[in-house]
Amino acid sequence: MTTEKIRVPVLSPSGEPLMPTTSVRARKWIAAGKAKPVWNNLKIFCVQLLVEPSGTETQKIVVGIDPGKLFSGIAAVSSKAVLFTAHVLLPFKRVIARKQTQKILRRARRGRRINHNIPFVNRAHREKRFDNRRGSKLPPSIRANRQLELRIVKELAKLFPVAEIVYEYVKAKGNKGFSPVMVGQKWMLKQLPTIASTHRLEGWKTSNIRKHLGLAKNKDDKSIQDVSTHANDGISLAASRFIQYKPFRSVNSHGHHWVGSIQLSNAPFKVISRPQLYRRQLHFENKSKGGIRKRKGGTVTPFGFRSGDLVITTKGKKTVKGYIGGYSEVNKVVSIYNVSWKRLGQFSVSKTNLLRRSNGLCVA
């Protein structure tokens, strides 16, 4: 990408998104009292005008979504600059594990409730109230993936005047196994038009555009939190609304060539996930020493913090910024996690300060 300055989102006095500006101009507006910095859920530096703008005309801004099973890439692009890129950590595996545990506990409860020593017709089985197999519902793990992507696009639409959305569509192939990415595509394509005009693009076209733009692609390890793993595909998808590979015919020749142009620039790169909260349960499944079952789960601590809150804390010479994920009322400590939900350690409540309340997103 070029070394062009990063663009800053701009909001009108009423909160409507306008065309982004340069960081230098944004700082001048703040110094002159014409704008103020505002927080947003994606942790992007953004300004809101305090005076009426000189104009409200907007150019086309496109959001590209590269969906995946474990990771996704999202980018916002205009014809003059790349505005935003993100590497999304999807909750697929965790939701599957949670539902598996839920199934085990449910079967255990029913096993304890039903008396197996009496005839089958007299047992207290749950009454069949409806056919729960005909709801045409998405599996919970797939639904969680798509809802996280949808949430991020909605947050982008609050910062930029998004005109179009491009979604990579995965087609089934007879010689390959069925991919979980294919599940939920049609559901997603029904949700996105409520935000902006939506188009779909096949993967091989995304690859051609990425190669034409000279963007790198890391295929060795897709878990690497870098723009080259998934975010560049999001840029390529969004760029498809500005450049196309079209046929041409002249007097002496014919073939295909690229039509249109787009300028690449530096852009904020974010790693986004959702906090892995524990649902409130009465106690752990297994007993502790002495037959006591400890409390498990819950999002509210007795110290004024909630699970998912962004905090800053210290331990010795180490200063840590992360998210609340648990606590110990006895030791008066809270557990701090990073954006990948790896525990950074336990820290004293008295040395922990709140930066932002939980909004359902972890951004780094």
Coordinates of N, CA and C in Angstrom, one line a residue, residues 64-68 70-75 84-89 215-237:
G64 N -16.5 -4.6 1.8 CA -16.2 -6.0 1.3 C -16.2 -7.0 2.5
I65 N -16.8 -8.1 2.4 CA -16.9 -9.1 3.4 C -16.4 -10.4 2.8
D66 N -15.3 -11.0 3.4 CA -14.8 -12.3 3.1 C -15.1 -13.2 4.2
P67 N -16.2 -14.0 4.1 CA -16.7 -14.8 5.3 C -15.8 -16.1 5.4
G68 N -15.7 -16.6 6.6 CA -15.0 -17.8 6.8 C -15.6 -18.6 7.9
L70 N -13.6 -19.9 10.7 CA -13.0 -19.5 11.9 C -12.6 -18.0 11.9
F71 N -12.3 -17.5 10.7 CA -11.8 -16.1 10.6 C -12.5 -15.5 9.4
S72 N -12.7 -14.2 9.4 CA -13.3 -13.4 8.3 C -12.5 -12.1 8.1
G73 N -12.6 -11.6 6.9 CA -12.0 -10.3 6.6 C -13.0 -9.3 6.2
I74 N -12.9 -8.1 6.7 CA -13.9 -7.0 6.3 C -13.1 -5.8 6.0
A75 N -13.5 -5.0 5.0 CA -12.8 -3.8 4.6 C -13.8 -2.8 4.1
F84 N -10.8 1.2 6.1 CA -10.8 0.4 7.3 C -10.6 -1.1 6.9
T85 N -9.8 -1.8 7.7 CA -9.6 -3.2 7.5 C -9.7 -3.9 8.8
A86 N -10.2 -5.2 8.8 CA -10.4 -5.9 10.0 C -10.2 -7.4 9.8
H87 N -9.6 -8.1 10.8 CA -9.5 -9.5 10.9 C -10.4 -10.0 12.0
V88 N -11.4 -10.7 11.7 CA -12.5 -11.1 12.6 C -12.2 -12.5 13.1
L89 N -12.2 -12.7 14.5 CA -12.1 -14.0 15.1 C -13.5 -14.5 15.4
L215 N -1.9 -7.2 -4.0 CA -2.1 -7.4 -2.5 C -1.6 -8.8 -2.1
A216 N -0.9 -8.9 -1.0 CA -0.4 -10.2 -0.6 C -1.5 -11.1 0.0
K217 N -1.2 -12.4 -0.1 CA -2.2 -13.4 0.5 C -1.4 -14.4 1.2
N218 N -1.7 -14.6 2.5 CA -1.0 -15.6 3.3 C -2.0 -16.8 3.4
K219 N -1.6 -17.9 2.7 CA -2.4 -19.1 2.7 C -1.9 -20.2 3.6
D220 N -0.7 -19.9 4.3 CA -0.1 -21.0 5.1 C -0.8 -21.1 6.5
D221 N -1.0 -20.0 7.1 CA -1.6 -20.0 8.4 C -2.7 -18.9 8.5
K222 N -3.9 -19.2 8.4 CA -5.0 -18.2 8.3 C -5.3 -17.6 9.7
S223 N -4.7 -18.1 10.7 CA -5.0 -17.6 12.1 C -4.1 -16.4 12.4
I224 N -3.1 -16.1 11.5 CA -2.2 -15.0 11.8 C -3.0 -13.7 11.7
Q225 N -2.9 -12.9 12.7 CA -3.7 -11.6 12.7 C -2.9 -10.5 12.0
D226 N -3.1 -10.6 10.6 CA -2.4 -9.7 9.7 C -3.3 -9.4 8.6
V227 N -3.0 -8.2 7.9 CA -3.9 -7.8 6.8 C -3.8 -8.8 5.7
S228 N -2.7 -9.5 5.5 CA -2.6 -10.4 4.4 C -3.4 -11.7 4.4
T229 N -3.9 -12.1 5.6 CA -4.6 -13.3 5.7 C -6.1 -13.2 5.2
H230 N -6.8 -12.2 5.6 CA -8.2 -12.1 5.2 C -8.6 -10.7 4.8
A231 N -8.0 -9.7 5.4 CA -8.4 -8.3 5.2 C -8.2 -7.9 3.8
N232 N -7.1 -8.3 3.1 CA -6.8 -8.0 1.7 C -7.9 -8.5 0.8
D233 N -8.5 -9.7 1.2 CA -9.6 -10.2 0.4 C -10.8 -9.3 0.5
G234 N -11.0 -8.7 1.7 CA -12.1 -7.7 1.9 C -11.9 -6.5 1.0
I235 N -10.6 -6.0 0.9 CA -10.3 -4.9 0.1 C -10.6 -5.2 -1.4
S236 N -10.2 -6.4 -1.8 CA -10.4 -6.8 -3.2 C -11.9 -6.9 -3.5
L237 N -12.7 -7.4 -2.6 CA -14.2 -7.5 -2.8 C -14.8 -6.1 -3.0

